[in-house]
Amino acid sequence: ETIAFLRGQTSQNAATQLGLEDGPSFRAATGLPDELKINRSYTDIVLRETRPEGTIFRIVDIKATRSSTPFHKAQVAFYALLLRGTLADLGIDATVDATGAVWHIREGTRLAEGLVEPAIFSLKPYIRLVEEFLKRDAPRIAKRKVIANLDETFFHIYFKCEQCDYLIHCRKAI
């Protein structure tokens, strides 16, 4: 279904939960070492628009917050890099929009009201941030030992950790 949507073989102009993987084009563009593997990632929404200059895909991430953060925008940029690689690997003549979007709860409303405030932003600085992380930091982090009774990774706990299955492990390690 993901490939059919990307190739324009569906009537929908939006898709949810597109499964994107780190194929050869993504790896080449980011310089990701062979020993590092990125798990399949799922976008919240990808919008497909046909313009005079061709097919353009915009990535939208949805957050249950009142404002978008740099971390949210970096996540969209990461998906944009994966989508660019997927399009190249599939030989699809299309581009990823230079802007991304984070939809969040409109200020002064409640989540149940479903009022969304779109935050549209330029992807370029966030793509640079993600590329730098993948080239410089990810290989260093991946070299840390994680075995029974030894975990050399850096830990931090913040509000989103309450949702994670590894919270107990992190608390013990800290």
PDB file of C-alpha atoms in Angstrom:
ATOM      1  CA  GLU A   1       0.000   0.000   0.000  1.00  0.00           C
ATOM      2  CA  THR A   2       2.880   2.369   0.798  1.00  0.00           C
ATOM      3  CA  ILE A   3       4.501   1.802  -2.587  1.00  0.00           C
ATOM      4  CA  ALA A   4       1.186   2.148  -4.444  1.00  0.00           C
ATOM      5  CA  PHE A   5       0.522   5.466  -2.673  1.00  0.00           C
ATOM      6  CA  LEU A   6       4.011   6.775  -3.447  1.00  0.00           C
ATOM      7  CA  ARG A   7       3.681   5.769  -7.099  1.00  0.00           C
ATOM      8  CA  GLY A   8       0.351   7.603  -7.366  1.00  0.00           C
ATOM      9  CA  GLN A   9      -1.557   4.376  -7.946  1.00  0.00           C
ATOM     10  CA  THR A  10      -4.194   5.221  -5.330  1.00  0.00           C
ATOM     11  CA  SER A  11      -6.914   7.862  -5.417  1.00  0.00           C
ATOM     12  CA  GLN A  12      -6.073   9.164  -1.944  1.00  0.00           C
ATOM     13  CA  ASN A  13      -3.967  12.286  -1.519  1.00  0.00           C
ATOM     14  CA  ALA A  14      -3.073  11.451   2.075  1.00  0.00           C
ATOM     15  CA  ALA A  15      -1.799   8.303   3.740  1.00  0.00           C
ATOM     16  CA  THR A  16      -1.249   7.376   7.362  1.00  0.00           C
ATOM     17  CA  GLN A  17       1.402   5.183   8.897  1.00  0.00           C
ATOM     18  CA  LEU A  18       3.567   4.801   5.782  1.00  0.00           C
ATOM     19  CA  GLY A  19       6.292   2.279   6.584  1.00  0.00           C
ATOM     20  CA  LEU A  20       9.685   3.725   5.622  1.00  0.00           C
ATOM     21  CA  GLU A  21      12.981   1.832   5.790  1.00  0.00           C
ATOM     22  CA  ASP A  22      16.661   2.746   5.558  1.00  0.00           C
ATOM     23  CA  GLY A  23      17.378   1.552   2.034  1.00  0.00           C
ATOM     24  CA  PRO A  24      20.556   2.072  -0.005  1.00  0.00           C
ATOM     25  CA  SER A  25      19.800   5.674  -1.023  1.00  0.00           C
ATOM     26  CA  PHE A  26      19.087   6.757   2.568  1.00  0.00           C
ATOM     27  CA  ARG A  27      22.263   5.070   3.774  1.00  0.00           C
ATOM     28  CA  ALA A  28      24.363   6.660   1.032  1.00  0.00           C
ATOM     29  CA  ALA A  29      22.917  10.133   1.654  1.00  0.00           C
ATOM     30  CA  THR A  30      23.444   9.975   5.418  1.00  0.00           C
ATOM     31  CA  GLY A  31      26.720   8.050   5.475  1.00  0.00           C
ATOM     32  CA  LEU A  32      25.207   5.572   7.902  1.00  0.00           C
ATOM     33  CA  PRO A  33      27.685   2.740   8.616  1.00  0.00           C
ATOM     34  CA  ASP A  34      26.691  -0.774   7.539  1.00  0.00           C
ATOM     35  CA  GLU A  35      26.609  -2.015  11.142  1.00  0.00           C
ATOM     36  CA  LEU A  36      23.925   0.509  12.093  1.00  0.00           C
ATOM     37  CA  LYS A  37      20.376  -0.483  11.191  1.00  0.00           C
ATOM     38  CA  ILE A  38      17.387   1.837  11.442  1.00  0.00           C
ATOM     39  CA  ASN A  39      14.122   0.065  12.244  1.00  0.00           C
ATOM     40  CA  ARG A  40      11.120   0.636  10.014  1.00  0.00           C
ATOM     41  CA  SER A  41       9.597   4.012  10.843  1.00  0.00           C
ATOM     42  CA  TYR A  42       5.973   5.044  10.475  1.00  0.00           C
ATOM     43  CA  THR A  43       4.895   8.557   9.556  1.00  0.00           C
ATOM     44  CA  ASP A  44       1.672   9.948  10.975  1.00  0.00           C
ATOM     45  CA  ILE A  45       0.497  11.488   7.688  1.00  0.00           C
ATOM     46  CA  VAL A  46       2.031  11.974   4.253  1.00  0.00           C
ATOM     47  CA  LEU A  47       0.206  14.305   1.875  1.00  0.00           C
ATOM     48  CA  ARG A  48       0.614  13.830  -1.891  1.00  0.00           C
ATOM     49  CA  GLU A  49       0.107  16.822  -4.141  1.00  0.00           C
ATOM     50  CA  THR A  50       0.459  17.027  -7.907  1.00  0.00           C
ATOM     51  CA  ARG A  51       1.806  20.420  -8.937  1.00  0.00           C
ATOM     52  CA  PRO A  52       2.974  21.715 -12.330  1.00  0.00           C
ATOM     53  CA  GLU A  53       6.569  20.932 -11.295  1.00  0.00           C
ATOM     54  CA  GLY A  54       5.646  17.347 -10.346  1.00  0.00           C
ATOM     55  CA  THR A  55       4.536  15.231  -7.409  1.00  0.00           C
ATOM     56  CA  ILE A  56       5.384  16.595  -3.960  1.00  0.00           C
ATOM     57  CA  PHE A  57       5.052  14.778  -0.633  1.00  0.00           C
ATOM     58  CA  ARG A  58       4.663  16.670   2.652  1.00  0.00           C
ATOM     59  CA  ILE A  59       5.187  14.952   5.982  1.00  0.00           C
ATOM     60  CA  VAL A  60       2.918  15.776   8.909  1.00  0.00           C
ATOM     61  CA  ASP A  61       3.493  14.592  12.447  1.00  0.00           C
ATOM     62  CA  ILE A  62       0.715  14.826  15.040  1.00  0.00           C
ATOM     63  CA  LYS A  63       1.502  15.675  18.657  1.00  0.00           C
ATOM     64  CA  ALA A  64      -0.782  15.851  21.695  1.00  0.00           C
ATOM     65  CA  THR A  65       0.901  19.055  22.866  1.00  0.00           C
ATOM     66  CA  ARG A  66       0.087  22.757  22.591  1.00  0.00           C
ATOM     67  CA  SER A  67       3.222  23.651  20.621  1.00  0.00           C
ATOM     68  CA  SER A  68       5.754  21.943  18.426  1.00  0.00           C
ATOM     69  CA  THR A  69       9.328  21.568  19.635  1.00  0.00           C
ATOM     70  CA  PRO A  70      12.646  21.294  17.792  1.00  0.00           C
ATOM     71  CA  PHE A  71      12.593  17.577  18.641  1.00  0.00           C
ATOM     72  CA  HIS A  72       9.237  17.197  16.846  1.00  0.00           C
ATOM     73  CA  LYS A  73      10.606  19.018  13.800  1.00  0.00           C
ATOM     74  CA  ALA A  74      13.741  16.846  13.791  1.00  0.00           C
ATOM     75  CA  GLN A  75      11.483  13.782  13.762  1.00  0.00           C
ATOM     76  CA  VAL A  76       9.709  15.114  10.655  1.00  0.00           C
ATOM     77  CA  ALA A  77      13.122  15.779   9.059  1.00  0.00           C
ATOM     78  CA  PHE A  78      14.179  12.194   9.794  1.00  0.00           C
ATOM     79  CA  TYR A  79      11.038  10.924   8.055  1.00  0.00           C
ATOM     80  CA  ALA A  80      11.774  13.275   5.136  1.00  0.00           C
ATOM     81  CA  LEU A  81      15.236  11.721   4.715  1.00  0.00           C
ATOM     82  CA  LEU A  82      13.757   8.225   4.825  1.00  0.00           C
ATOM     83  CA  LEU A  83      11.078   9.210   2.297  1.00  0.00           C
ATOM     84  CA  ARG A  84      13.648  10.748  -0.060  1.00  0.00           C
ATOM     85  CA  GLY A  85      15.637   7.525   0.077  1.00  0.00           C
ATOM     86  CA  THR A  86      12.543   5.392  -0.507  1.00  0.00           C
ATOM     87  CA  LEU A  87      11.516   7.463  -3.528  1.00  0.00           C
ATOM     88  CA  ALA A  88      15.033   7.150  -4.980  1.00  0.00           C
ATOM     89  CA  ASP A  89      15.210   3.399  -4.325  1.00  0.00           C
ATOM     90  CA  LEU A  90      11.852   2.861  -6.022  1.00  0.00           C
ATOM     91  CA  GLY A  91      12.747   5.107  -8.958  1.00  0.00           C
ATOM     92  CA  ILE A  92       9.758   7.365  -8.297  1.00  0.00           C
ATOM     93  CA  ASP A  93       9.986  10.804  -9.907  1.00  0.00           C
ATOM     94  CA  ALA A  94       8.760  12.882  -6.974  1.00  0.00           C
ATOM     95  CA  THR A  95      10.196  15.116  -4.271  1.00  0.00           C
ATOM     96  CA  VAL A  96       9.721  15.708  -0.586  1.00  0.00           C
ATOM     97  CA  ASP A  97       8.365  19.160   0.177  1.00  0.00           C
ATOM     98  CA  ALA A  98      10.898  21.646   1.563  1.00  0.00           C
ATOM     99  CA  THR A  99       8.474  22.278   4.421  1.00  0.00           C
ATOM    100  CA  GLY A 100       7.164  19.886   7.018  1.00  0.00           C
ATOM    101  CA  ALA A 101       4.303  20.195   9.465  1.00  0.00           C
ATOM    102  CA  VAL A 102       3.529  19.360  13.056  1.00  0.00           C
ATOM    103  CA  TRP A 103      -0.118  19.416  14.001  1.00  0.00           C
ATOM    104  CA  HIS A 104      -0.694  20.104  17.683  1.00  0.00           C
ATOM    105  CA  ILE A 105      -3.567  21.057  19.963  1.00  0.00           C
ATOM    106  CA  ARG A 106      -4.758  24.608  19.403  1.00  0.00           C
ATOM    107  CA  GLU A 107      -3.972  26.936  22.321  1.00  0.00           C
ATOM    108  CA  GLY A 108      -6.986  27.488  24.571  1.00  0.00           C
ATOM    109  CA  THR A 109      -8.746  24.263  23.541  1.00  0.00           C
ATOM    110  CA  ARG A 110      -8.934  20.779  24.961  1.00  0.00           C
ATOM    111  CA  LEU A 111      -7.682  17.623  23.264  1.00  0.00           C
ATOM    112  CA  ALA A 112     -11.229  16.232  23.063  1.00  0.00           C
ATOM    113  CA  GLU A 113     -12.313  19.212  20.957  1.00  0.00           C
ATOM    114  CA  GLY A 114     -10.009  18.066  18.186  1.00  0.00           C
ATOM    115  CA  LEU A 115      -8.921  21.562  17.198  1.00  0.00           C
ATOM    116  CA  VAL A 116      -5.567  21.383  15.482  1.00  0.00           C
ATOM    117  CA  GLU A 117      -2.984  24.117  15.030  1.00  0.00           C
ATOM    118  CA  PRO A 118      -0.617  23.325  12.153  1.00  0.00           C
ATOM    119  CA  ALA A 119       2.992  24.438  12.595  1.00  0.00           C
ATOM    120  CA  ILE A 120       4.569  24.644   9.133  1.00  0.00           C
ATOM    121  CA  PHE A 121       8.369  24.954   9.055  1.00  0.00           C
ATOM    122  CA  SER A 122      11.356  24.704   6.763  1.00  0.00           C
ATOM    123  CA  LEU A 123      12.938  21.266   6.870  1.00  0.00           C
ATOM    124  CA  LYS A 124      16.416  22.352   5.802  1.00  0.00           C
ATOM    125  CA  PRO A 125      17.961  23.165   9.212  1.00  0.00           C
ATOM    126  CA  TYR A 126      16.416  20.094  10.810  1.00  0.00           C
ATOM    127  CA  ILE A 127      17.611  17.825   8.003  1.00  0.00           C
ATOM    128  CA  ARG A 128      21.146  19.112   8.613  1.00  0.00           C
ATOM    129  CA  LEU A 129      20.708  18.355  12.321  1.00  0.00           C
ATOM    130  CA  VAL A 130      19.537  14.787  11.652  1.00  0.00           C
ATOM    131  CA  GLU A 131      22.273  14.157   9.071  1.00  0.00           C
ATOM    132  CA  GLU A 132      24.912  15.368  11.515  1.00  0.00           C
ATOM    133  CA  PHE A 133      23.506  13.129  14.255  1.00  0.00           C
ATOM    134  CA  LEU A 134      23.497  10.078  11.974  1.00  0.00           C
ATOM    135  CA  LYS A 135      27.044  10.714  10.732  1.00  0.00           C
ATOM    136  CA  ARG A 136      28.699  11.839  13.954  1.00  0.00           C
ATOM    137  CA  ASP A 137      26.734  10.665  16.983  1.00  0.00           C
ATOM    138  CA  ALA A 138      24.838   7.507  16.035  1.00  0.00           C
ATOM    139  CA  PRO A 139      27.985   5.430  15.280  1.00  0.00           C
ATOM    140  CA  ARG A 140      29.570   6.544  18.582  1.00  0.00           C
ATOM    141  CA  ILE A 141      26.424   5.682  20.547  1.00  0.00           C
ATOM    142  CA  ALA A 142      26.101   2.308  18.805  1.00  0.00           C
ATOM    143  CA  LYS A 143      29.627   1.343  19.943  1.00  0.00           C
ATOM    144  CA  ARG A 144      28.606   1.489  23.598  1.00  0.00           C
ATOM    145  CA  LYS A 145      28.348  -1.880  25.324  1.00  0.00           C
ATOM    146  CA  VAL A 146      24.949  -3.080  26.451  1.00  0.00           C
ATOM    147  CA  ILE A 147      25.067  -6.532  28.053  1.00  0.00           C
ATOM    148  CA  ALA A 148      23.791  -8.120  31.251  1.00  0.00           C
ATOM    149  CA  ASN A 149      24.968  -5.997  34.211  1.00  0.00           C
ATOM    150  CA  LEU A 150      26.731  -3.446  31.956  1.00  0.00           C
ATOM    151  CA  ASP A 151      25.191  -0.560  30.069  1.00  0.00           C
ATOM    152  CA  GLU A 152      27.523   2.205  28.868  1.00  0.00           C
ATOM    153  CA  THR A 153      24.856   4.309  27.185  1.00  0.00           C
ATOM    154  CA  PHE A 154      23.844   7.734  28.461  1.00  0.00           C
ATOM    155  CA  PHE A 155      20.448   7.812  30.114  1.00  0.00           C
ATOM    156  CA  HIS A 156      18.041  10.571  30.846  1.00  0.00           C
ATOM    157  CA  ILE A 157      14.444  10.358  31.987  1.00  0.00           C
ATOM    158  CA  TYR A 158      11.827  12.886  30.957  1.00  0.00           C
ATOM    159  CA  PHE A 159       8.049  13.080  30.704  1.00  0.00           C
ATOM    160  CA  LYS A 160       7.684  10.830  27.639  1.00  0.00           C
ATOM    161  CA  CYS A 161       9.546   7.996  29.362  1.00  0.00           C
ATOM    162  CA  GLU A 162       6.424   7.025  31.297  1.00  0.00           C
ATOM    163  CA  GLN A 163       5.095   5.480  28.047  1.00  0.00           C
ATOM    164  CA  CYS A 164       8.191   3.379  27.367  1.00  0.00           C
ATOM    165  CA  ASP A 165       8.639  -0.314  28.103  1.00  0.00           C
ATOM    166  CA  TYR A 166      12.290   0.312  29.052  1.00  0.00           C
ATOM    167  CA  LEU A 167      11.536   2.745  31.907  1.00  0.00           C
ATOM    168  CA  ILE A 168      12.301   0.171  34.612  1.00  0.00           C
ATOM    169  CA  HIS A 169      15.633  -0.703  32.919  1.00  0.00           C
ATOM    170  CA  CYS A 170      16.598   2.974  32.677  1.00  0.00           C
ATOM    171  CA  ARG A 171      15.780   3.667  36.323  1.00  0.00           C
ATOM    172  CA  LYS A 172      17.967   0.748  37.385  1.00  0.00           C
ATOM    173  CA  ALA A 173      20.822   1.815  35.117  1.00  0.00           C
ATOM    174  CA  ILE A 174      20.781   5.378  36.424  1.00  0.00           C
TER     175      ILE A 174
END
